[in-house]
C-alpha positions as YAML, in Angstrom:
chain: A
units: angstrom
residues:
- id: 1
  name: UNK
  ca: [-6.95, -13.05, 19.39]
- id: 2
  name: UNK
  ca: [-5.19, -13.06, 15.98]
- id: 3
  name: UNK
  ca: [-2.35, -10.62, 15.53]
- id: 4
  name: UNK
  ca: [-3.20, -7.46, 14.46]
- id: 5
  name: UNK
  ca: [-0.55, -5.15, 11.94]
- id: 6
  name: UNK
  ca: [1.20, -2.50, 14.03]
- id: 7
  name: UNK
  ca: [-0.14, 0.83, 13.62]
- id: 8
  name: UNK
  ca: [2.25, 3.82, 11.32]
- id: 9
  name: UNK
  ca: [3.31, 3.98, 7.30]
- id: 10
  name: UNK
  ca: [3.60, 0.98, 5.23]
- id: 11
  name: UNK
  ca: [4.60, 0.76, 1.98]
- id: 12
  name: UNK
  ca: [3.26, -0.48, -1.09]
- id: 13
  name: UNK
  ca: [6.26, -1.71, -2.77]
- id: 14
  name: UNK
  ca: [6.37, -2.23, -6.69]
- id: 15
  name: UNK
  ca: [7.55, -5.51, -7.91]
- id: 16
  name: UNK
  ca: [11.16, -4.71, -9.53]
- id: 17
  name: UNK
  ca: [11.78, -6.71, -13.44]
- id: 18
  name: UNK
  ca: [14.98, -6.54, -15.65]
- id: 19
  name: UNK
  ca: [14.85, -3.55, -17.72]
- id: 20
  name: UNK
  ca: [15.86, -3.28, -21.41]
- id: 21
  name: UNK
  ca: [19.45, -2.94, -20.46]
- id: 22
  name: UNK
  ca: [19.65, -6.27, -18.75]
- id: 23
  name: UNK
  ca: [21.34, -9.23, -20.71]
- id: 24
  name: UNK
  ca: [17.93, -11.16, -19.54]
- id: 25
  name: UNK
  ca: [15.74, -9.12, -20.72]
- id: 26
  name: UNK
  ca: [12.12, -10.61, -22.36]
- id: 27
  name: UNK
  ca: [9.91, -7.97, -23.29]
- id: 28
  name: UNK
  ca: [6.66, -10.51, -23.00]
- id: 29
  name: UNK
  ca: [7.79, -11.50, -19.27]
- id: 30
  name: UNK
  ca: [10.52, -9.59, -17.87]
- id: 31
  name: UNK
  ca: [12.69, -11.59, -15.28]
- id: 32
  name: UNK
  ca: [12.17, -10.92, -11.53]
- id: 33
  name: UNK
  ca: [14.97, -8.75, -9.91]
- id: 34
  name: UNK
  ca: [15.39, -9.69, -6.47]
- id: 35
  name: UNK
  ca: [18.50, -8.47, -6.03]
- id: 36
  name: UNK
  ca: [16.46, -4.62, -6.24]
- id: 37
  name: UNK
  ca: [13.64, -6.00, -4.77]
- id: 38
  name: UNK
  ca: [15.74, -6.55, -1.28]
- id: 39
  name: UNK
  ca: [17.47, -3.63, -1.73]
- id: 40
  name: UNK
  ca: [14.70, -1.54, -1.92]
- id: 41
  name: UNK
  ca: [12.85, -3.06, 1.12]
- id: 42
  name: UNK
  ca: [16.42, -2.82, 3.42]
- id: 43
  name: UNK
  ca: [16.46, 0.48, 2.20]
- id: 44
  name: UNK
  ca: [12.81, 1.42, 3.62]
- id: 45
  name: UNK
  ca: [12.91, -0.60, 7.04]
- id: 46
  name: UNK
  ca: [16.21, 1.62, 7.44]
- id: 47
  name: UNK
  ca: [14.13, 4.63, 7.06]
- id: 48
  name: UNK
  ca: [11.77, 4.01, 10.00]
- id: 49
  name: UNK
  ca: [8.54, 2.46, 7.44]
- id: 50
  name: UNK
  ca: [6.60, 0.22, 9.93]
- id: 51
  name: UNK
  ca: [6.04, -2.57, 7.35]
- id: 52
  name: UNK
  ca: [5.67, -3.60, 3.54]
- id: 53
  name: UNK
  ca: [2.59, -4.90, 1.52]
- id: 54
  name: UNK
  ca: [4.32, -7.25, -0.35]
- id: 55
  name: UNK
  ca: [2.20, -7.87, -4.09]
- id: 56
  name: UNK
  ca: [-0.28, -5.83, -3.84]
- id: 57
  name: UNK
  ca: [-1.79, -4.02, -6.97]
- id: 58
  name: UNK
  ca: [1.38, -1.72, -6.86]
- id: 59
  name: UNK
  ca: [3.27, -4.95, -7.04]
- id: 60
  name: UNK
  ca: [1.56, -5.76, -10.29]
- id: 61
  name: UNK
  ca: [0.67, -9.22, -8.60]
- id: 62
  name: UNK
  ca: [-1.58, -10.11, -11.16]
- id: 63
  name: UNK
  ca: [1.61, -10.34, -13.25]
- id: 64
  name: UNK
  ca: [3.10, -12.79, -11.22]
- id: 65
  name: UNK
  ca: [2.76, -17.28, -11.07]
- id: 66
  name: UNK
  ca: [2.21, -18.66, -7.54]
- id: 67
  name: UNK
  ca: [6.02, -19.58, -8.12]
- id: 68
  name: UNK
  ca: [7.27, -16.00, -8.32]
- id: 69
  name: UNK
  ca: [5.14, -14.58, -5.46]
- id: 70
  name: UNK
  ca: [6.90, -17.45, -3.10]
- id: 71
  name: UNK
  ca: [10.49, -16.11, -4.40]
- id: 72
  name: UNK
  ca: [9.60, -12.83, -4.34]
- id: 73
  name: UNK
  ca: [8.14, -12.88, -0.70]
- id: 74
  name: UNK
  ca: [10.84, -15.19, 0.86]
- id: 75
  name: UNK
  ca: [13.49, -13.30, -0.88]
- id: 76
  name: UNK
  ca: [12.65, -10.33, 1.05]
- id: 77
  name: UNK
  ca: [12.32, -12.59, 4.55]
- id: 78
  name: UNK
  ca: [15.30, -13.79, 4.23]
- id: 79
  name: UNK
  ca: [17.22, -10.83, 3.84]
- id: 80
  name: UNK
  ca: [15.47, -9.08, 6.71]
- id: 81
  name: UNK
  ca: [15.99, -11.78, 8.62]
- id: 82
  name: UNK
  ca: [19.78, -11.99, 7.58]
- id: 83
  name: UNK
  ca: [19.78, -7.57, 8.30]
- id: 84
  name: UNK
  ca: [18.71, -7.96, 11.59]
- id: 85
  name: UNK
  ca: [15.03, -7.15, 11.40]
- id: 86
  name: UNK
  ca: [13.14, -10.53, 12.96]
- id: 87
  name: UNK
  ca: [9.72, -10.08, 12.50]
- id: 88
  name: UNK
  ca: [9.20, -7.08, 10.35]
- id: 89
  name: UNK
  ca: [5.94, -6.97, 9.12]
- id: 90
  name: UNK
  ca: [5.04, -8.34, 5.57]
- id: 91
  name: UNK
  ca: [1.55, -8.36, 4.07]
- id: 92
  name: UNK
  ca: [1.35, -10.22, 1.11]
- id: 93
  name: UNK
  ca: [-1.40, -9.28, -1.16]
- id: 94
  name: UNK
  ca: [-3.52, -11.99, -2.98]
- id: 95
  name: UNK
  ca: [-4.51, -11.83, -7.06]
- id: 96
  name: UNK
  ca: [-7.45, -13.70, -7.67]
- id: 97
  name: UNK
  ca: [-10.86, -13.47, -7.34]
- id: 98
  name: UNK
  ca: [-11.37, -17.34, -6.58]
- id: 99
  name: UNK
  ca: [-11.60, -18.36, -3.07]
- id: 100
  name: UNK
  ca: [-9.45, -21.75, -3.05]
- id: 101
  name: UNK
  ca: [-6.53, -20.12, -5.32]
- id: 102
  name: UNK
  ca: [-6.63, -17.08, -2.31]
- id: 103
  name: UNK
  ca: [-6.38, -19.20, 0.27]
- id: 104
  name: UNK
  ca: [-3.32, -21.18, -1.35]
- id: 105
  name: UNK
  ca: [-1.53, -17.92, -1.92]
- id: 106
  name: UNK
  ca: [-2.11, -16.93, 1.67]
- id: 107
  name: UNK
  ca: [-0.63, -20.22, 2.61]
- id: 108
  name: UNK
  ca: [2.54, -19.98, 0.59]
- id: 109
  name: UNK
  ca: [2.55, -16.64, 1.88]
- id: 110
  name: UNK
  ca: [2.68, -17.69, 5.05]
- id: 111
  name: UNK
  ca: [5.46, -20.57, 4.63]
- id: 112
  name: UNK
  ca: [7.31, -17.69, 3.06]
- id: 113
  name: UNK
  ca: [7.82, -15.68, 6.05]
- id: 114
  name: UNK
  ca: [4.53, -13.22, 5.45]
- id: 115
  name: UNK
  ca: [2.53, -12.43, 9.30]
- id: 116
  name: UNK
  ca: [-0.20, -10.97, 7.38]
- id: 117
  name: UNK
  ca: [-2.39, -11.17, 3.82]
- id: 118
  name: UNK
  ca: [-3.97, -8.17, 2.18]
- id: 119
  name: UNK
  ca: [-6.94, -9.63, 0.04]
- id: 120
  name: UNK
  ca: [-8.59, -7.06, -2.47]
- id: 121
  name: UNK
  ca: [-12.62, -7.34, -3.25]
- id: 122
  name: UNK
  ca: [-13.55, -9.42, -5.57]
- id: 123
  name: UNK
  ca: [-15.02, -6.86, -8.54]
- id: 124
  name: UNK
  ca: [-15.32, -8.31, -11.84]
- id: 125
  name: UNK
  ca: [-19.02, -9.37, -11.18]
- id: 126
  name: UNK
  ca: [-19.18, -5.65, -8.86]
- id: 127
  name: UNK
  ca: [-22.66, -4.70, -10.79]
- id: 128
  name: UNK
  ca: [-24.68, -8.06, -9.32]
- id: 129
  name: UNK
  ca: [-22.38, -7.91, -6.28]
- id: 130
  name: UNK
  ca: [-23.87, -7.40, -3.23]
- id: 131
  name: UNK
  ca: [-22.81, -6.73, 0.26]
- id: 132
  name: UNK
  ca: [-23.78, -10.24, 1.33]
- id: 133
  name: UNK
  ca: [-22.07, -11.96, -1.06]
- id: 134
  name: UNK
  ca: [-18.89, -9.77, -0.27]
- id: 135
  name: UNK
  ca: [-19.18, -11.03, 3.43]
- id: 136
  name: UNK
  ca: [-19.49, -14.49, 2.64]
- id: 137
  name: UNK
  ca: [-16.46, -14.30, 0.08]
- id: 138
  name: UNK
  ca: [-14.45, -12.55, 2.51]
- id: 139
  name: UNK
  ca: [-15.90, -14.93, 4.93]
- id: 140
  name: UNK
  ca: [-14.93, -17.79, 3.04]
- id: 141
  name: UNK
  ca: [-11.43, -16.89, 2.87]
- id: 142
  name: UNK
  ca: [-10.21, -16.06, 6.32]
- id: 143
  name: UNK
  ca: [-11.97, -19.35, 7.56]
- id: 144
  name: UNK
  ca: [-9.47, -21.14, 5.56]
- id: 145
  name: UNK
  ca: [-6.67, -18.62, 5.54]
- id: 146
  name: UNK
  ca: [-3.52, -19.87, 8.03]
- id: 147
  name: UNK
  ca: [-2.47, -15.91, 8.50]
- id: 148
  name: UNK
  ca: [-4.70, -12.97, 9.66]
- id: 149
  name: UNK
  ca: [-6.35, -11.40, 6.44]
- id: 150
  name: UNK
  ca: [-7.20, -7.02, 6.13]
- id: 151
  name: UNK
  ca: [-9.59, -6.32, 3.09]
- id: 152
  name: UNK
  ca: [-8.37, -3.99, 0.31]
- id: 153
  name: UNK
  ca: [-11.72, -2.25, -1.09]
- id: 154
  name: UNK
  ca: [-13.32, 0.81, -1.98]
- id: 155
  name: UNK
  ca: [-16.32, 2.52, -0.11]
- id: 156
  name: UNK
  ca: [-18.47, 5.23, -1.83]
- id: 157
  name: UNK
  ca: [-17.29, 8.65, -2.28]
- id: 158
  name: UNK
  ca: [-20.34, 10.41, -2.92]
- id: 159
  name: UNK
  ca: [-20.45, 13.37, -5.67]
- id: 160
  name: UNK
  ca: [-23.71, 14.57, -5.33]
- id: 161
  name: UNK
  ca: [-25.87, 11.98, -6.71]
- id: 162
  name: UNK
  ca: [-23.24, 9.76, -8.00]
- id: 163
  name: UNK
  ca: [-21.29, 6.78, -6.56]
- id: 164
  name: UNK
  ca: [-17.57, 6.79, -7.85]
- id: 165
  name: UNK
  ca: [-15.42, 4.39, -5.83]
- id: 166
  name: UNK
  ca: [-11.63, 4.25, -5.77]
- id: 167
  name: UNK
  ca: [-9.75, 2.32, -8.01]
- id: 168
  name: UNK
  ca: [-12.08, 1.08, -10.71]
- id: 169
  name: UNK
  ca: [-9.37, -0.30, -13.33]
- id: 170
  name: UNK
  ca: [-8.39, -2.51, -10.04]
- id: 171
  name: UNK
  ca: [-11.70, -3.31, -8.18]
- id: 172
  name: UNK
  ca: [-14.56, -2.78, -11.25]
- id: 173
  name: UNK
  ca: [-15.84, -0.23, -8.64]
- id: 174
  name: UNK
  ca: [-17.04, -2.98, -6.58]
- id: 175
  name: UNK
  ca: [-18.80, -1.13, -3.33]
- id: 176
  name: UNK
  ca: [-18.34, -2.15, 0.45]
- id: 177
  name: UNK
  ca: [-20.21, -0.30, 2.61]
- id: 178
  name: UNK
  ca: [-18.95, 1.21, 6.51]
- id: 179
  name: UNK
  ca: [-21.98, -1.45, 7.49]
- id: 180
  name: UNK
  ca: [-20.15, -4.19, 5.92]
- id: 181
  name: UNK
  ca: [-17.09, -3.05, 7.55]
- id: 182
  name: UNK
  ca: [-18.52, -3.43, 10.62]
- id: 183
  name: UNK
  ca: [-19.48, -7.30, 9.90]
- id: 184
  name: UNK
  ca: [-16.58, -8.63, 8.97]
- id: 185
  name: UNK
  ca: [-14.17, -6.65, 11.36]
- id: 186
  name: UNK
  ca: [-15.94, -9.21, 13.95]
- id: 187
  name: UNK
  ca: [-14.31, -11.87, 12.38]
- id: 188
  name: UNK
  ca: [-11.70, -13.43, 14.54]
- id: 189
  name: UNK
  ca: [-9.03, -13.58, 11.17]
- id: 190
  name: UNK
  ca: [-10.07, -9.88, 9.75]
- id: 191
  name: UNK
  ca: [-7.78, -7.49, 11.24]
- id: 192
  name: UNK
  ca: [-8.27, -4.73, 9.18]
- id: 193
  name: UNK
  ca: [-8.67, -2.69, 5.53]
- id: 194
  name: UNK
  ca: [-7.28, -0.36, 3.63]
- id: 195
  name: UNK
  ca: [-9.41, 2.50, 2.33]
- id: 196
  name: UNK
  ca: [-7.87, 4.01, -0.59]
- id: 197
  name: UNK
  ca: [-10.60, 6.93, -1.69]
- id: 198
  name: UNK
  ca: [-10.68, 10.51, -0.64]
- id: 199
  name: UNK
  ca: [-13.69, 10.74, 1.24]
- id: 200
  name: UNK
  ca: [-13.18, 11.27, 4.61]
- id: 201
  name: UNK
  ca: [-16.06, 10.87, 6.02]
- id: 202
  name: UNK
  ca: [-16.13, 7.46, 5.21]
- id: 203
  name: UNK
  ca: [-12.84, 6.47, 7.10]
- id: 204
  name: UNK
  ca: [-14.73, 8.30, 10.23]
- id: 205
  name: UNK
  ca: [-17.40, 5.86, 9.91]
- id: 206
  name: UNK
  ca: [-15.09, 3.22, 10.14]
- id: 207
  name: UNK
  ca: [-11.98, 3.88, 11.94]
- id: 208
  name: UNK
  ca: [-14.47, 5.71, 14.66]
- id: 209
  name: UNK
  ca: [-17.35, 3.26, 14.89]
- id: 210
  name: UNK
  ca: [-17.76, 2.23, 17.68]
- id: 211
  name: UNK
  ca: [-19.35, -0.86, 16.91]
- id: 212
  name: UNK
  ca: [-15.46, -1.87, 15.63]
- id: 213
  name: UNK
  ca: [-13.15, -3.38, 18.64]
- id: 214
  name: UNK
  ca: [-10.40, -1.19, 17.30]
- id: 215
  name: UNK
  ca: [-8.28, -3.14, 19.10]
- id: 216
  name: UNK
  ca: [-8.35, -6.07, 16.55]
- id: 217
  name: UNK
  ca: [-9.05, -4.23, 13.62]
- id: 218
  name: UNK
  ca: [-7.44, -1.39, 12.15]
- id: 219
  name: UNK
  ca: [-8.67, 1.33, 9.54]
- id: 220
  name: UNK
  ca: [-5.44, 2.40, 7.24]
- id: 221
  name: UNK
  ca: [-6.22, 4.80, 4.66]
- id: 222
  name: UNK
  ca: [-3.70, 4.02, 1.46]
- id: 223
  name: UNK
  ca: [-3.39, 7.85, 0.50]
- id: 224
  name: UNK
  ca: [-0.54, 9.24, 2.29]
- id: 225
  name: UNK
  ca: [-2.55, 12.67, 1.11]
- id: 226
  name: UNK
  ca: [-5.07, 12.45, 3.62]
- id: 227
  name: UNK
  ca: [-2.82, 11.34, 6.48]
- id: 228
  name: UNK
  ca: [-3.56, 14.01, 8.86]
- id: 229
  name: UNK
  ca: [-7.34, 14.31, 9.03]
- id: 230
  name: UNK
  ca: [-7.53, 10.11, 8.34]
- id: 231
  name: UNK
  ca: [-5.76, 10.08, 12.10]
- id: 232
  name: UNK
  ca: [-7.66, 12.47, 13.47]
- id: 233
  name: UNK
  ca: [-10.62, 10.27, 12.99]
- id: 234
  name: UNK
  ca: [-9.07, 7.16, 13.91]
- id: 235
  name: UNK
  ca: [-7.15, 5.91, 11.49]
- id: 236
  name: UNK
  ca: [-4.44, 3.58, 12.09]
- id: 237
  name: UNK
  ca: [-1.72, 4.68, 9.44]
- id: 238
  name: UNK
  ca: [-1.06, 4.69, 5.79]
- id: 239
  name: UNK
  ca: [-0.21, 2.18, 2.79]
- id: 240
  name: UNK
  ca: [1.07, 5.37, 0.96]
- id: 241
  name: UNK
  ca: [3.45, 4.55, -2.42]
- id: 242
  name: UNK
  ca: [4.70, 7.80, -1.93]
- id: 243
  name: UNK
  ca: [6.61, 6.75, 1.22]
- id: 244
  name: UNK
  ca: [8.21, 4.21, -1.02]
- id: 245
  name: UNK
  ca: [10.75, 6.76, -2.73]
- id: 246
  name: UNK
  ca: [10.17, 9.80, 0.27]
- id: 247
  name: UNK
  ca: [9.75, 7.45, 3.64]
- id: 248
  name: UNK
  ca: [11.40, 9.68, 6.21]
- id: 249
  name: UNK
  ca: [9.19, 12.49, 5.31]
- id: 250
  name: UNK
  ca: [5.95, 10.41, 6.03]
- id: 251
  name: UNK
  ca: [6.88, 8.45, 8.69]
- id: 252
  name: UNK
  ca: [7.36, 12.13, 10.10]
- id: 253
  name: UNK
  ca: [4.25, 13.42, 8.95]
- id: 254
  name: UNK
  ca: [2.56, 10.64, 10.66]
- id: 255
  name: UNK
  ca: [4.79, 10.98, 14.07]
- id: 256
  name: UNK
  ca: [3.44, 14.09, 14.23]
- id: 257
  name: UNK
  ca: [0.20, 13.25, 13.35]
- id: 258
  name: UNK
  ca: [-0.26, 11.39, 16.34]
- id: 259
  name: UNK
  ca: [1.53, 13.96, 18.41]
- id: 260
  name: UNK
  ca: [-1.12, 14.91, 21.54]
- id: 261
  name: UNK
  ca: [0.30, 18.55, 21.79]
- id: 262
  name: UNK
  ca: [2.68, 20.49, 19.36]
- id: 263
  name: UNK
  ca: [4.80, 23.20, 19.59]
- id: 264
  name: UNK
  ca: [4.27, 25.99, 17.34]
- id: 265
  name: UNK
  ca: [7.12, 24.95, 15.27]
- id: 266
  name: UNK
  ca: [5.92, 21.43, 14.94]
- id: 267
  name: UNK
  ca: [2.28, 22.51, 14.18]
- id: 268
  name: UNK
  ca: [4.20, 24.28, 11.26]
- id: 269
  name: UNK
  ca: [6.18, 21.47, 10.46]
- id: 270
  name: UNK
  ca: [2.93, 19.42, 10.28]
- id: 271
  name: UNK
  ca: [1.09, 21.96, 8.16]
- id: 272
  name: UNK
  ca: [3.89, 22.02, 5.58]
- id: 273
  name: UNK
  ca: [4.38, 18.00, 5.55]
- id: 274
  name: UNK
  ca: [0.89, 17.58, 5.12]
- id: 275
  name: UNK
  ca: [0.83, 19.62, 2.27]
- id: 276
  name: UNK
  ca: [3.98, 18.34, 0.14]
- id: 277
  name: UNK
  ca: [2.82, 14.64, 0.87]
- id: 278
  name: UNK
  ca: [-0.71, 15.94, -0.69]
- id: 279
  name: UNK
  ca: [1.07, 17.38, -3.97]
- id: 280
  name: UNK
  ca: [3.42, 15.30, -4.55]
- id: 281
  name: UNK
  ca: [0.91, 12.46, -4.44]
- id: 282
  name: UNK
  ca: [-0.52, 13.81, -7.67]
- id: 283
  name: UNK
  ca: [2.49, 12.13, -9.25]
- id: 284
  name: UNK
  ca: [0.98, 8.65, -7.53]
- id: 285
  name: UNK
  ca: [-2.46, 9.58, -8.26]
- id: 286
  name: UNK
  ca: [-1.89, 10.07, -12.38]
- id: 287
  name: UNK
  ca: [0.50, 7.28, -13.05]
- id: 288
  name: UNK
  ca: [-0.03, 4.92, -10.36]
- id: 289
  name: UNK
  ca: [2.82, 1.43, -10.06]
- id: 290
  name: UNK
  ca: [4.03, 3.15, -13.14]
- id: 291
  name: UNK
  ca: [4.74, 6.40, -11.54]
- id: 292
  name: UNK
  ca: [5.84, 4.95, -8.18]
- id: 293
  name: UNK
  ca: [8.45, 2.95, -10.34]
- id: 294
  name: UNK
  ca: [10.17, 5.98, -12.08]
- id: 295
  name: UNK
  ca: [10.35, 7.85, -8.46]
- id: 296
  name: UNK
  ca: [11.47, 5.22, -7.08]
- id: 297
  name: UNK
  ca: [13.90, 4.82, -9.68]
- id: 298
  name: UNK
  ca: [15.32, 8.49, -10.60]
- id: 299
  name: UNK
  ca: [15.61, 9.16, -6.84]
- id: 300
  name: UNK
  ca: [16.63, 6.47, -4.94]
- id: 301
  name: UNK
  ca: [18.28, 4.22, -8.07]
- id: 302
  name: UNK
  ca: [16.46, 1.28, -7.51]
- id: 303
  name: UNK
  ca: [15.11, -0.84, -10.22]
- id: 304
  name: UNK
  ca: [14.25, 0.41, -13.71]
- id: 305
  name: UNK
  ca: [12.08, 2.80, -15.39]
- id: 306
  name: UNK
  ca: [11.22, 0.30, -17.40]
- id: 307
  name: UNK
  ca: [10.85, -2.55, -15.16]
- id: 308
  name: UNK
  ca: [7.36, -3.67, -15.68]
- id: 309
  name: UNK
  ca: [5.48, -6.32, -17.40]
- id: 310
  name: UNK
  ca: [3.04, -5.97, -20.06]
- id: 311
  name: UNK
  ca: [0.55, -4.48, -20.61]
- id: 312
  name: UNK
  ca: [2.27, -2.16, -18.88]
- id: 313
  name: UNK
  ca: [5.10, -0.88, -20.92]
- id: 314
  name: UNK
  ca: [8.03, 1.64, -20.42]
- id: 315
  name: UNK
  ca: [8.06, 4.66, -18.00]
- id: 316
  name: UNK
  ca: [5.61, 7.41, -17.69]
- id: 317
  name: UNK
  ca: [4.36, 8.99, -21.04]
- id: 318
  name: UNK
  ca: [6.24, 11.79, -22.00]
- id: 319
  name: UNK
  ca: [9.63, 10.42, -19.97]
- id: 320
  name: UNK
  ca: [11.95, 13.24, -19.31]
- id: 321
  name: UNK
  ca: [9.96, 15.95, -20.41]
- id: 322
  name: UNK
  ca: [6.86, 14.58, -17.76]
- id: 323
  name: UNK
  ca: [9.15, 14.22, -15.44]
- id: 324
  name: UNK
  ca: [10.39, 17.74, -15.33]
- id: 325
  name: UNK
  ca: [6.95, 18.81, -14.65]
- id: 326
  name: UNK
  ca: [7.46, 17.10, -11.05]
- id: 327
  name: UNK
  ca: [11.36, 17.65, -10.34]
- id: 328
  name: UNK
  ca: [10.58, 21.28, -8.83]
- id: 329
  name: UNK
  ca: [8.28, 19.75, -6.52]
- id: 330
  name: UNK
  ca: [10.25, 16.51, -6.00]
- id: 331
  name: UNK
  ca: [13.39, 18.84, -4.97]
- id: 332
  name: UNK
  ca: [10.94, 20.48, -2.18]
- id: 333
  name: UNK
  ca: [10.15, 17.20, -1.06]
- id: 334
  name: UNK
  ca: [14.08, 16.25, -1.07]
- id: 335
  name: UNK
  ca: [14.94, 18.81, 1.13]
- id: 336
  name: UNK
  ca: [12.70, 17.39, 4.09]
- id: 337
  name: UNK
  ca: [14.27, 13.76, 3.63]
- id: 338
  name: UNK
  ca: [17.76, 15.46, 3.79]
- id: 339
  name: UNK
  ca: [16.66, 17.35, 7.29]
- id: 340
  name: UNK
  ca: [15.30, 14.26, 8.45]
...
């Protein structure tokens, strides 16, 4: 049986670039900054975060050459390694859509030090897609893939008689069903997804089929908003970029979470987690890798505001003034990562 990711809170982690203020600067490819890049990732194994997905689409890995991804991802093993954490978990996402290129990334990723790949549905031909193709692409790849694979995709989130599916400017709103789910979690190197879409519902009918050997593959929503009722129903965890900036305050959240019986006061606690995970999300939800970046930047003081590569460009619209709109929140947020 192929490994399978430990269950609690990963995070998402942004690729960190040079800034403006950095000697190196080029504003058409900004310089890698490992030095942040470790830092940060020390920073959240400290704080009790199970794993990292390593170049994922919070990573902007579509930004990145083969060549970068291997620094990038071996840059972080090392320094675990060198910290004292042997064998903390790395996914390492994949950025293409072609089979061969995704199964050579996987391999580097793997001679980099990575236990696991996270490989995201193929979606620019999503309107002739269909679930049979997906399978065999998926297929395809974690035949030939040296690590364990879990799919990043969307499933529907019905509203009324629309589809909408999560992530669009990502996956083209390419649609895998629970039923396909179900296929390719009997694949001996698919051991698991990541369902990032607010329909609950459609994690039950995954995380709790029971046509899945949960055993081998695991559900993890990547909405730290939904953490609660996603566990209730099965789930495995969270890929949540909040953690990334607040990670003491959801790895709580999900302690609790999986907590059998509560006391009053931690039923309380749980309630009021729950709910400043689900606001402060927002923040995630309207500026996505860009957002994540400033957080993590204003309140931890890694990386830039700036640090990004085009087309992305600069911090979040509006800069300090946007940013106020948050701080109140942020603060509330603070003063459960201080308790904890």
């Amino acid at each position: 049986m192929a490994a399978i990711p430990p269950p609690g809170i990963y995070v998402p982690v942004p690729t960190f670039f040079v800034g403006k203020q950095a000697a190196d600067y080029n504003a058409v490819a900004a310089p890698l900054d490992i030095d942040a890049q470790i830092a940060h990732s020390l920073y959240l194994a400290r704080a009790g975060i199970k794993g990292l997905v390593i170049l994922g689409s919070t990573g902007e890995a579509v930004h990145l050459t083969n060549k970068e991804r291997f620094e990038v991802l071996a840059g972080v093993r090392q320094a675990f390694e060198k910290e004292g954490f042997r064998d903390y978990p790395i996914l390492a996402g994949t950025a293409t859509q072609i089979i061969g290129e995704a199964v050579e990334q996987l391999k580097s990723a793997k001679e980099a030090g990575s236990q696991w790949g996270m490989c995201l549905a193929p979606g620019f031909f999503a309107g002739a897609s269909t679930q049979e193709g997906i399978i065999r692409w998926f297929t395809a790849v974690a035949d030939q893939s040296p690590i364990p694979i879990l799919i990043s995709g969307s499933s529907p989130v019905l509203m009324g008689r629309l589809g909408r599916y999560h992530y669009p400017g990502v996956s083209n709103n390419v649609k895998i069903t629970p039923s396909t789910f179900v296929t390719l979690s009997k694949h001996a190197n698919i051991v698991g997804c990541k369902l990032s879409h607010g329909d609950i519902s459609v994690h039950a009918q995954v995380a709790s089929n029971p046509e899945i050997d949960h055993d081998s593959f695991r559900t993890f929503t990547g909405l730290g908003q939904q953490l609660l009722p996603v566990v209730a129903v099965g789930g495995a965890g969270a890929i949540d970029g909040c953690a990334g900036f607040f990670p003491k305050t959801v790895v709580r959240l999900y302690e609790l979470s999986v907590k059998n019986q509560l006391t009053e006061e931690e039923a309380r606690e749980r309630r009021r987690l729950q709910f400043k995970i689900s606001s402060i999300e927002e923040l995630v939800a309207k500026f996505g890798t860009v957002g994540i970046k400033e957080a993590i930047s204003r309140l931890r003081g890694f990386g830039e505001r700036d640090g990004t590569r085009l087309p992305l460009h600069g911090g979040i619209p509006g800069g300090d003034a946007e940013w106020a709109n948050w701080k109140g929140l942020a603060d509330s947020v603070q003063e459960e990562e201080d308790r904890l």
